[in-house]
Amino acid sequence: MAKELKNLTKREDNYSQWYNELVVKADLAEQSPVRGCMVIKPYGYAIWEKIQRILDDKFKETGHHNAYFPLLIPKSFLSKEAEHVEGFAKECAVVSHYRLKNSDDGSGVVVDPAAKLEEELIIRPTSETIIWSTYKNWIKSYRDLPILINQWANVMRWEMRPRLFLRTAEFLWQEGHTAHATKNEAEIEAKKIHNLYAEFLEKYMAIPVIKGVKTASERFAGALETYTIESMTQDGKALQCGTSHFLGQNFAKAFDVKYINKENKLEYVWATSWGVSTRLMGALIMAHSDDNGLVLPPKLAPIQVVIVPVYKTEIDLEKIDAKILKLIDKLKEKGISVKYDKTDNKRPGFKFAEYELKGIPVRLVMGLRDLENNTVELFRRDTLQKETVPYEGIENRVPALLESIQEGIFQKAFDYRAKHTFVVDTYNDFKIKIEEGNFVLAHWDGDTETEAKIKEETKATIRCIPLDYKSELGKCIYSGKNSEKRVLFARSY
RNA sequence: CGGGAUGUAGUUCAGUCCGGUUAGAAUACCUGGUUUGGGACCAGGGGGUCGAAGGUUCGAAUCCUUUCAUCCCGACCA
């Protein structure tokens, strides 16, 4: 089944084709009949559910509550915040009618022209507008603040070039929308979530990220500041994995959301919004996969350990069963998810390849040899190494191994990024390093026009102005003007 | 919406330039048997209006016209 996958090597021109095949063959998702939409299959969804559960807990720990706002937004709502419209109005799906009828010639159903809506409805591309029109009624006094709400939802953006997980017309995400009494409090919230996202990607998804802020031209429509985390894919491109926006009072003013402060004065509230989407799945796939398929970090793997018996007769299987079932109980006690695959319609070699393709972190094999020696074969997906270990005490070995894999794949991704990150000082070097597929740290004069020119000439954009790096005086690689800090350039998805 | 390519079995494709038996392969699927420590083997079987419509021809998967769809590269984007 995955044989063909081996014919494709990544990091070449066919990287995106390789990515597509991997997504389909690892059983994560497939295309739907509607262009740009995606069917997330059970295995892919199980990973997404893990992501959801972990993030959801973290949001709740930090005082947020879940709620749900409607899918459909009156068109007029989108006209209220000028910059927001500029950023989103173009690529939305629009509902214009509410009824179908049988066509006169009997060829099927048609839209009933009589059922035209007076005001069209927009399928949400993001929910700021509907949420802020609602918050207007919820917020009267400083005692109503802050409002810390998150929603898990689907949104729709009519993208011109969809890619499974990375950019689909409909995608699943969480979007947080908070309202605060003071500017400072809102800024703290935006940064808090930014850090929460970064930590989640590094600790759970094993993806190293660069934290930074977006330049004016890359900023979310309607935001004063956009905090971003950027990861690297194995073809050296950047992938924006999550954003947290400090919205200032823009939406409060557009939707007239005011509160009375302690001094009995009316004030506009301060806002943030933030989100991560199923794109994280794409980040996961692109960060860790190798030529054998997916590599899942243990903390997100729906199945952490798969056990495959190798046997000839039913009697052998019974003996293996006796030992394996005991082991499974012990592993489950330690909170490890285990799958015991003793189906006899596939040969062991086939199963090995299949579970590697699906990225299961650890595989245990017990065969006749092991029965005799009282051992188990232990295989780790990240390094593809096998070792034969004593059966006794294996339940203590596995948790440590899972941890080591979690760290190992993070380190591997980290080293990969380090190897593909360059500090450059001339435009010529810049072009070479970008062309090769790298992250490039270079000086920039802060001018939007310079940024646009560089993009036009090299297809590289400023992914972010990194927060964790020291400032350093230098000259802009393009204009030669003074610069105080290096920014991160890369081609991106 | 521009530039390029492709539509043939569930899937990946060959056949198209140069029209000619009953349209092929691999793989997947079904049946039986032998196998089982890295994607097994043997035997048998099912599966196609060759993307669609029209035209040329004694004859079209193949040539012509139209149309639809998909993929890749741009513009757009989490």
Coordinates of C-alpha atoms (C1' of nucleotides) in Angstrom, one line a residue:
Chain A
M1 CA 0.0 0.0 0.0
A2 CA 2.7 2.4 0.9
K3 CA 5.2 1.0 -1.5
E4 CA 4.7 3.9 -3.9
L5 CA 5.4 6.3 -1.0
K6 CA 9.0 5.1 -1.0
N7 CA 9.5 6.1 -4.6
L8 CA 9.0 9.7 -3.6
T9 CA 11.6 11.4 -1.6
K10 CA 10.9 14.6 0.1
R11 CA 12.8 17.9 0.0
E12 CA 12.8 17.7 -3.8
D13 CA 10.4 19.5 -6.2
N14 CA 7.8 16.9 -5.4
Y15 CA 7.6 17.8 -1.7
S16 CA 4.0 18.8 -1.9
Q17 CA 3.0 15.7 -3.9
W18 CA 4.8 13.6 -1.3
Y19 CA 2.9 15.5 1.5
N20 CA -0.4 14.8 -0.2
E21 CA 0.2 11.2 -0.7
L22 CA 1.3 10.8 2.9
V23 CA -1.8 12.4 4.2
V24 CA -4.0 10.1 2.1
K25 CA -2.0 6.9 2.7
A26 CA -1.5 7.4 6.4
D27 CA -5.3 7.5 6.5
L28 CA -5.5 11.1 7.9
A29 CA -7.7 12.8 5.4
E30 CA -8.9 12.9 1.8
Q31 CA -10.4 15.3 -0.6
S32 CA -14.1 15.7 -0.7
P33 CA -16.2 16.2 -3.9
V34 CA -16.3 19.9 -3.2
R35 CA -13.1 21.5 -4.2
G36 CA -11.1 22.7 -1.3
C37 CA -13.1 20.8 1.3
M38 CA -11.6 17.9 3.2
V39 CA -12.8 14.7 4.8
I40 CA -10.9 14.1 8.0
K41 CA -10.8 10.4 8.5
P42 CA -11.0 8.7 11.9
Y43 CA -7.3 8.3 12.4
G44 CA -6.6 12.0 11.5
Y45 CA -9.5 13.1 13.6
A46 CA -8.2 11.1 16.6
I47 CA -5.0 13.2 16.5
W48 CA -7.0 16.4 16.2
E49 CA -9.1 15.4 19.2
K50 CA -6.0 15.0 21.2
I51 CA -4.8 18.4 20.2
Q52 CA -8.3 19.8 21.1
R53 CA -8.4 18.1 24.5
I54 CA -5.0 19.4 25.6
L55 CA -5.5 22.9 24.4
D56 CA -9.0 23.0 25.9
D57 CA -7.7 22.1 29.3
K58 CA -5.1 24.8 29.1
F59 CA -7.7 27.4 28.1
K60 CA -9.8 26.4 31.1
E61 CA -6.8 26.4 33.4
T62 CA -6.3 30.1 32.4
G63 CA -9.8 31.1 33.1
H64 CA -11.5 30.8 29.7
H65 CA -14.9 29.3 29.0
N66 CA -16.3 27.7 25.9
A67 CA -19.3 29.1 24.1
Y68 CA -20.7 28.8 20.6
F69 CA -21.7 31.5 18.2
P70 CA -23.6 31.1 14.9
L71 CA -22.2 30.0 11.6
L72 CA -24.0 32.6 9.6
I73 CA -23.2 36.3 9.9
P74 CA -25.4 39.1 8.4
K75 CA -23.5 40.8 5.6
S76 CA -23.8 44.2 7.2
F77 CA -21.7 43.1 10.2
L78 CA -18.7 42.6 8.0
S79 CA -18.9 46.2 6.8
K80 CA -18.4 47.7 10.3
E81 CA -14.7 47.4 10.7
A82 CA -13.0 48.8 7.7
E83 CA -9.7 47.1 7.8
H84 CA -11.4 43.8 8.7
V85 CA -13.5 44.0 5.6
E86 CA -10.5 44.7 3.5
G87 CA -8.9 41.5 4.8
F88 CA -11.8 39.2 4.7
A89 CA -14.7 40.3 2.6
K90 CA -13.3 39.0 -0.7
E91 CA -13.1 35.3 0.0
C92 CA -16.3 34.4 1.8
A93 CA -19.1 32.0 0.9
V94 CA -22.4 33.8 0.8
V95 CA -25.9 32.4 1.5
S96 CA -28.4 34.2 -0.7
H97 CA -31.5 31.9 -0.7
Y98 CA -33.3 29.7 1.8
R99 CA -35.2 27.2 -0.3
L100 CA -34.9 24.8 -3.1
K101 CA -37.6 23.5 -5.4
N102 CA -38.0 20.9 -8.2
S103 CA -37.1 22.3 -11.5
D104 CA -39.8 22.7 -14.1
D105 CA -38.2 20.3 -16.5
G106 CA -37.8 17.6 -13.8
S107 CA -34.1 17.5 -14.1
G108 CA -33.5 18.0 -10.4
V109 CA -33.6 20.7 -7.8
V110 CA -33.0 24.4 -8.4
V111 CA -32.7 27.4 -6.1
D112 CA -36.2 28.9 -5.7
P113 CA -35.8 32.5 -6.9
A114 CA -38.8 33.4 -4.7
A115 CA -36.8 32.5 -1.6
K116 CA -34.2 35.2 -1.9
L117 CA -32.9 36.6 1.4
E118 CA -33.3 40.3 1.9
E119 CA -29.9 40.5 3.4
E120 CA -27.3 37.9 2.4
L121 CA -25.6 35.8 5.1
I122 CA -21.9 35.2 5.2
I123 CA -20.5 31.8 6.3
R124 CA -18.1 32.9 9.0
P125 CA -14.5 33.3 7.9
T126 CA -13.8 34.2 11.5
S127 CA -16.2 35.3 14.2
E128 CA -15.1 38.7 15.5
T129 CA -18.0 40.5 14.0
I130 CA -20.8 38.3 15.3
I131 CA -19.1 38.0 18.7
W132 CA -18.6 41.7 19.1
S133 CA -22.1 42.5 18.1
T134 CA -23.1 40.0 20.9
Y135 CA -20.6 41.4 23.5
K136 CA -22.2 44.8 23.0
N137 CA -25.2 43.5 25.0
W138 CA -23.2 41.6 27.6
I139 CA -21.0 44.5 28.6
K140 CA -22.3 47.4 30.7
S141 CA -19.9 47.9 33.6
Y142 CA -16.3 47.1 34.5
R143 CA -17.9 44.4 36.7
D144 CA -18.7 42.5 33.5
L145 CA -15.1 42.3 32.5
P146 CA -13.0 40.6 31.5
I147 CA -14.9 38.3 29.2
L148 CA -12.7 35.3 28.3
I149 CA -14.4 33.1 25.8
N150 CA -13.3 30.4 23.4
Q151 CA -15.2 28.5 20.8
W152 CA -14.4 25.4 18.8
A153 CA -15.9 25.7 15.4
N154 CA -15.6 25.4 11.7
V155 CA -15.0 28.4 9.5
M156 CA -14.9 28.9 5.8
R157 CA -12.6 30.9 3.5
W158 CA -12.9 30.4 -0.2
E159 CA -9.2 29.7 -0.8
M160 CA -8.0 29.6 -4.3
R161 CA -5.4 27.0 -3.8
P162 CA -6.4 24.5 -1.2
R163 CA -4.0 21.9 0.3
L164 CA -5.0 19.2 2.7
F165 CA -4.9 20.5 6.3
L166 CA -2.7 23.5 5.4
R167 CA -5.3 25.4 3.5
T168 CA -8.8 24.1 3.1
A169 CA -11.9 26.0 2.2
E170 CA -13.5 24.8 5.4
F171 CA -11.4 24.2 8.5
L172 CA -11.8 23.4 12.1
W173 CA -10.2 25.7 14.8
Q174 CA -10.6 27.3 18.1
E175 CA -11.0 31.0 18.3
G176 CA -10.7 32.9 21.5
H177 CA -12.3 36.3 21.9
T178 CA -11.7 38.3 25.0
A179 CA -12.7 41.7 26.2
H180 CA -10.9 43.7 28.9
A181 CA -11.1 46.9 30.8
T182 CA -7.6 48.1 30.2
K183 CA -5.1 48.1 27.4
N184 CA -2.5 46.5 29.5
E185 CA -4.7 43.6 30.5
A186 CA -5.6 42.9 26.9
E187 CA -1.9 43.0 25.9
I188 CA -1.1 40.6 28.7
E189 CA -3.8 38.2 27.5
A190 CA -2.6 38.3 23.9
K191 CA 1.0 37.5 25.0
K192 CA -0.2 34.8 27.5
I193 CA -1.9 32.9 24.7
H194 CA 1.0 33.4 22.4
N195 CA 3.2 31.7 25.0
L196 CA 0.6 29.0 25.6
Y197 CA 0.6 28.2 21.9
A198 CA 4.4 28.1 21.7
E199 CA 4.6 25.8 24.6
F200 CA 2.0 23.5 23.3
L201 CA 3.8 23.2 20.0
E202 CA 7.2 22.5 21.5
K203 CA 6.2 20.3 24.4
Y204 CA 3.3 18.3 22.9
M205 CA 3.7 18.5 19.1
A206 CA 7.5 18.4 19.4
I207 CA 7.7 21.3 16.9
P208 CA 10.2 24.1 17.6
V209 CA 8.7 27.5 16.9
I210 CA 10.0 31.0 16.5
K211 CA 7.9 33.5 18.5
G212 CA 7.5 37.0 17.1
V213 CA 5.2 39.7 15.9
K214 CA 4.0 40.3 12.4
T215 CA 4.9 43.3 10.4
A216 CA 2.1 45.7 9.5
S217 CA 1.5 44.1 6.1
E218 CA 1.2 40.6 7.5
R219 CA -0.9 41.6 10.5
F220 CA -4.4 40.3 11.0
A221 CA -7.0 42.6 9.5
G222 CA -8.1 44.9 12.3
A223 CA -5.4 44.1 14.8
L224 CA -2.8 46.5 16.3
E225 CA -0.4 43.7 17.0
T226 CA -0.3 40.1 15.8
Y227 CA 1.8 37.6 17.8
T228 CA 2.7 34.6 15.8
I229 CA 4.5 31.3 16.1
E230 CA 6.3 30.0 13.0
S231 CA 7.5 26.5 12.4
M232 CA 9.8 25.1 9.7
T233 CA 8.7 22.4 7.2
Q234 CA 11.2 19.9 5.9
D235 CA 11.5 21.8 2.6
G236 CA 12.7 24.8 4.5
K237 CA 9.5 26.8 4.3
A238 CA 7.8 28.6 7.1
L239 CA 4.4 27.7 8.4
Q240 CA 2.4 30.0 10.5
C241 CA 1.0 27.8 13.3
G242 CA -0.9 30.1 15.5
T243 CA -1.7 33.7 16.0
S244 CA -2.8 35.8 18.9
H245 CA -4.0 39.3 18.2
F246 CA -4.1 42.4 20.3
L247 CA -7.1 44.2 18.7
G248 CA -6.9 47.4 20.6
Q249 CA -10.3 49.1 20.6
N250 CA -11.0 48.7 16.9
F251 CA -13.8 46.2 17.3
A252 CA -15.2 47.9 20.4
K253 CA -15.5 51.1 18.4
A254 CA -16.9 49.4 15.3
F255 CA -19.6 47.6 17.4
D256 CA -19.9 50.3 20.0
V257 CA -19.0 48.2 23.0
K258 CA -18.5 50.5 26.0
Y259 CA -18.5 50.0 29.7
I260 CA -18.8 52.3 32.7
N261 CA -15.5 52.3 34.7
K262 CA -15.1 52.8 38.5
E263 CA -15.0 56.5 38.0
N264 CA -18.5 56.3 36.3
K265 CA -17.1 57.2 32.9
L266 CA -17.9 55.4 29.6
E267 CA -15.0 53.7 27.9
Y268 CA -14.4 51.4 25.0
V269 CA -13.3 47.9 25.9
W270 CA -10.0 46.4 24.8
A271 CA -9.9 43.2 22.9
T272 CA -7.9 40.2 21.8
S273 CA -8.6 37.2 19.5
W274 CA -6.5 34.1 18.9
G275 CA -6.7 30.8 17.2
V276 CA -5.1 27.6 16.0
S277 CA -6.6 25.4 13.4
T278 CA -6.4 22.0 11.8
R279 CA -3.4 23.4 10.0
L280 CA -1.5 22.2 13.1
M281 CA -2.0 18.7 11.6
G282 CA -0.2 19.9 8.6
A283 CA 2.6 21.3 10.7
L284 CA 2.9 18.0 12.5
I285 CA 3.1 16.0 9.3
M286 CA 5.6 18.3 7.7
A287 CA 7.8 18.7 10.7
H288 CA 8.5 15.0 11.5
S289 CA 7.6 12.7 8.7
D290 CA 10.3 10.6 6.9
D291 CA 10.4 8.4 3.9
N292 CA 8.6 5.6 5.8
G293 CA 5.7 7.8 6.6
L294 CA 4.3 9.7 9.5
V295 CA 6.2 10.2 12.8
L296 CA 3.9 11.1 15.7
P297 CA 5.1 12.5 19.0
P298 CA 3.9 10.1 21.7
K299 CA 1.9 12.8 23.4
L300 CA -0.4 13.1 20.4
A301 CA -0.4 9.6 19.1
P302 CA -3.8 8.0 19.4
I303 CA -2.0 4.6 19.7
Q304 CA 1.3 4.9 21.5
V305 CA 2.3 1.2 21.4
V306 CA 1.3 -1.4 18.9
I307 CA 2.0 -5.1 19.7
V308 CA 2.4 -7.6 16.9
P309 CA 2.6 -11.3 17.6
V310 CA 4.5 -13.6 15.2
Y311 CA 3.4 -17.2 15.3
K312 CA 2.8 -20.4 13.3
T313 CA 0.1 -22.3 15.2
E314 CA -2.8 -21.5 17.4
I315 CA -1.0 -23.0 20.3
D316 CA 1.8 -20.6 19.8
L317 CA -0.6 -17.7 19.7
E318 CA -2.2 -18.8 22.9
K319 CA 1.2 -18.8 24.6
I320 CA 2.0 -15.4 23.2
D321 CA -1.5 -14.1 24.2
A322 CA -1.0 -15.1 27.8
K323 CA 2.1 -13.0 28.1
I324 CA 0.9 -10.1 26.0
L325 CA -2.4 -9.6 27.7
K326 CA -0.7 -9.3 31.0
L327 CA 1.7 -6.8 29.6
I328 CA -1.2 -4.8 28.0
D329 CA -2.9 -4.5 31.4
K330 CA 0.3 -3.2 33.0
L331 CA 0.9 -0.7 30.2
K332 CA -2.7 0.5 30.4
E333 CA -2.3 1.0 34.1
K334 CA 0.4 3.5 33.3
G335 CA -1.9 5.4 31.0
I336 CA -0.4 4.2 27.8
S337 CA -2.6 3.5 24.8
V338 CA -2.0 0.1 23.3
K339 CA -3.2 -1.7 20.3
Y340 CA -2.7 -5.5 20.1
D341 CA -3.0 -6.5 16.4
K342 CA -3.4 -10.3 16.2
T343 CA -5.4 -10.3 13.0
D344 CA -4.2 -13.2 11.0
N345 CA -5.1 -12.0 7.5
K346 CA -2.0 -9.8 7.3
R347 CA 1.6 -10.9 7.6
P348 CA 3.8 -9.4 10.2
G349 CA 6.0 -7.5 7.7
F350 CA 2.9 -5.9 6.3
K351 CA 1.8 -4.8 9.7
F352 CA 5.2 -3.3 10.5
A353 CA 5.2 -1.2 7.4
E354 CA 1.6 -0.1 8.0
Y355 CA 2.1 1.1 11.5
E356 CA 5.3 2.9 10.5
L357 CA 3.3 4.7 7.8
K358 CA 0.9 5.7 10.5
G359 CA 3.6 6.9 12.8
I360 CA 2.9 4.8 15.9
P361 CA 5.8 5.6 18.2
V362 CA 6.6 2.2 19.6
R363 CA 6.2 -1.3 18.3
L364 CA 6.5 -4.5 20.4
V365 CA 6.9 -7.9 18.7
M366 CA 6.7 -11.2 20.3
G367 CA 7.4 -14.4 18.4
L368 CA 8.5 -17.9 19.1
R369 CA 12.1 -16.8 19.5
D370 CA 11.0 -14.5 22.3
L371 CA 8.9 -17.1 23.9
E372 CA 11.9 -19.3 24.2
N373 CA 14.2 -16.5 25.5
N374 CA 11.5 -14.7 27.5
T375 CA 12.2 -11.5 25.5
V376 CA 10.3 -8.9 23.4
E377 CA 11.5 -7.0 20.4
L378 CA 11.2 -3.2 20.9
F379 CA 11.1 -0.8 18.0
R380 CA 11.1 2.9 18.0
R381 CA 9.6 4.8 15.1
D382 CA 11.7 7.9 15.2
T383 CA 15.1 6.3 14.8
L384 CA 13.8 3.0 13.3
Q385 CA 16.0 1.1 15.8
K386 CA 15.2 -2.3 17.2
E387 CA 16.4 -4.0 20.3
T388 CA 15.5 -7.2 22.0
V389 CA 14.9 -6.8 25.7
P390 CA 13.8 -9.0 28.6
Y391 CA 10.0 -9.5 28.9
E392 CA 10.2 -8.8 32.6
G393 CA 10.1 -5.1 33.4
I394 CA 9.2 -4.0 29.9
E395 CA 6.2 -2.0 31.3
N396 CA 8.8 0.2 33.0
R397 CA 10.9 0.6 29.9
V398 CA 8.1 1.8 27.6
P399 CA 7.2 5.0 29.4
A400 CA 10.8 6.1 29.4
L401 CA 11.1 5.2 25.7
L402 CA 8.0 7.2 24.9
E403 CA 9.6 10.2 26.7
S404 CA 12.8 9.7 24.9
I405 CA 11.0 9.6 21.5
Q406 CA 9.1 12.8 22.4
E407 CA 12.4 14.5 23.1
G408 CA 14.2 12.9 20.2
I409 CA 11.9 14.1 17.5
F410 CA 11.8 17.6 19.0
Q411 CA 15.6 17.7 19.0
K412 CA 15.7 16.4 15.4
A413 CA 13.3 19.1 14.2
F414 CA 15.3 21.6 16.2
D415 CA 18.6 20.6 14.7
Y416 CA 17.1 20.6 11.2
R417 CA 15.9 24.1 11.7
A418 CA 19.3 25.2 13.1
K419 CA 21.0 23.7 10.0
H420 CA 18.6 25.6 7.8
T421 CA 18.8 29.0 9.5
F422 CA 21.3 31.6 8.3
V423 CA 22.3 35.0 9.4
V424 CA 23.1 37.0 6.3
D425 CA 24.2 40.6 5.6
T426 CA 24.1 41.0 1.8
Y427 CA 21.2 40.8 -0.5
N428 CA 23.0 38.4 -2.7
D429 CA 23.6 35.9 0.1
F430 CA 20.0 36.5 1.1
K431 CA 18.7 35.4 -2.3
I432 CA 20.9 32.3 -2.4
K433 CA 19.8 31.1 1.1
I434 CA 16.2 31.8 0.4
E435 CA 16.4 29.9 -2.9
E436 CA 17.9 26.9 -1.2
G437 CA 15.0 26.8 1.3
N438 CA 16.1 28.3 4.6
F439 CA 15.1 30.6 7.3
V440 CA 17.1 33.8 7.0
L441 CA 17.8 36.4 9.7
A442 CA 18.6 39.7 8.1
H443 CA 18.3 43.4 8.8
W444 CA 15.3 45.3 7.5
D445 CA 14.7 49.0 7.5
G446 CA 11.1 48.7 8.8
D447 CA 9.6 50.0 5.5
T448 CA 6.6 48.2 4.1
E449 CA 7.7 49.0 0.6
T450 CA 11.1 47.4 1.1
E451 CA 9.3 44.3 2.4
A452 CA 7.1 44.2 -0.7
K453 CA 10.0 44.6 -3.1
I454 CA 11.9 41.7 -1.4
K455 CA 8.8 39.6 -1.6
E456 CA 8.4 40.4 -5.3
E457 CA 12.0 39.6 -6.1
T458 CA 12.5 36.5 -3.9
K459 CA 9.1 35.3 -2.9
A460 CA 10.3 35.5 0.7
T461 CA 8.2 37.3 3.3
I462 CA 9.0 38.5 6.8
R463 CA 7.6 35.7 8.9
C464 CA 8.0 37.7 12.0
I465 CA 10.0 40.1 14.0
P466 CA 11.4 37.6 16.6
L467 CA 10.9 38.5 20.2
D468 CA 13.6 36.3 21.7
Y469 CA 16.5 37.8 19.9
K470 CA 18.6 40.7 21.1
S471 CA 18.6 43.9 19.2
E472 CA 21.7 44.6 17.1
L473 CA 22.6 47.5 14.9
G474 CA 23.0 46.9 11.2
K475 CA 22.1 47.9 7.7
C476 CA 19.0 46.8 5.8
I477 CA 20.0 44.2 3.2
Y478 CA 17.8 45.8 0.6
S479 CA 18.0 49.6 1.2
G480 CA 21.2 49.9 3.2
K481 CA 19.3 52.0 5.7
N482 CA 19.8 51.6 9.4
S483 CA 18.2 48.8 11.3
E484 CA 18.0 47.9 14.9
K485 CA 17.1 44.3 14.7
R486 CA 17.2 41.3 12.5
V487 CA 13.9 39.9 11.3
L488 CA 13.0 36.4 10.1
F489 CA 12.6 35.9 6.3
A490 CA 11.4 32.7 4.6
R491 CA 9.2 31.5 1.9
S492 CA 6.0 30.3 3.4
Y493 CA 2.9 28.1 3.0
Chain B
rC1 C1' -8.2 34.8 -13.0
rG2 C1' -3.2 34.0 -15.8
rG3 C1' 0.8 30.0 -17.4
rG4 C1' 1.6 24.6 -17.9
rA5 C1' -0.1 19.6 -17.7
rU6 C1' -3.6 15.6 -17.3
rG7 C1' -8.5 12.9 -17.7
rU8 C1' -8.5 5.0 -19.7
rA9 C1' -10.5 -0.7 -13.8
rG10 C1' -11.0 1.0 -6.6
rU11 C1' -5.7 3.2 -7.2
rU12 C1' -1.2 4.3 -10.1
rC13 C1' -0.5 4.3 -15.1
rA14 C1' 0.7 2.1 -20.5
rG15 C1' -1.7 2.4 -25.2
rU16 C1' -2.9 8.4 -28.3
rC17 C1' 2.3 11.0 -32.2
rC18 C1' 1.3 7.0 -36.9
rG19 C1' -7.1 5.2 -36.3
rG20 C1' -7.7 -1.4 -37.5
rU21 C1' -8.8 -8.3 -33.5
rU22 C1' -12.7 -9.0 -28.0
rA23 C1' -8.7 -2.1 -24.5
rG24 C1' -3.9 -3.8 -21.3
rA25 C1' -0.3 -3.9 -16.9
rA26 C1' 0.8 -3.4 -11.8
rU27 C1' -1.6 -3.0 -7.4
rA28 C1' -6.0 -3.5 -4.6
rC29 C1' -10.4 -6.7 -4.2
rC30 C1' -13.0 -12.0 -4.1
rU31 C1' -12.4 -17.8 -3.8
rG32 C1' -9.2 -22.0 -2.6
rG33 C1' -4.5 -23.8 -0.9
rU34 C1' 0.5 -23.2 1.0
rU35 C1' 2.7 -19.5 4.2
rU36 C1' 3.7 -16.0 8.5
rG37 C1' 10.7 -12.5 12.6
rG38 C1' 10.3 -6.6 7.2
rG39 C1' 5.0 -5.0 2.6
rA40 C1' 4.3 -13.7 0.7
rC41 C1' 3.5 -17.4 -3.2
rC42 C1' 0.5 -20.5 -6.6
rA43 C1' -4.1 -21.2 -9.1
rG44 C1' -8.7 -19.2 -10.4
rG45 C1' -12.2 -14.9 -10.5
rG46 C1' -15.0 -10.2 -10.6
rG47 C1' -14.3 -5.3 -12.1
rG48 C1' -14.2 -0.2 -17.9
rU49 C1' -20.2 3.4 -21.4
rC50 C1' -11.5 5.1 -22.4
rG51 C1' -14.3 12.6 -18.5
rA52 C1' -18.8 14.5 -21.5
rA53 C1' -21.2 16.1 -26.2
rG54 C1' -20.8 16.6 -31.3
rG55 C1' -18.0 15.7 -35.9
rU56 C1' -14.6 13.1 -39.7
rU57 C1' -14.3 7.8 -41.2
rC58 C1' -16.0 1.3 -43.5
rG59 C1' -13.9 1.7 -38.5
rA60 C1' -12.2 6.3 -33.1
rA61 C1' -9.4 5.6 -26.4
rU62 C1' -6.4 7.4 -30.7
rC63 C1' -7.9 12.7 -35.6
rC64 C1' -11.0 17.6 -35.3
rU65 C1' -14.5 21.0 -32.5
rU66 C1' -16.8 22.3 -28.1
rU67 C1' -17.3 21.6 -23.0
rC68 C1' -16.5 19.9 -18.1
rA69 C1' -13.2 18.3 -14.3
rU70 C1' -8.6 17.6 -11.8
rC71 C1' -3.4 18.6 -10.7
rC72 C1' 1.0 21.7 -10.7
rC73 C1' 3.2 26.9 -10.9
rG74 C1' 1.5 32.3 -9.7
rA75 C1' -2.0 36.0 -7.3
rC76 C1' -5.0 35.0 -2.0
rC77 C1' -4.3 32.8 2.9
rA78 C1' -4.5 30.0 9.4

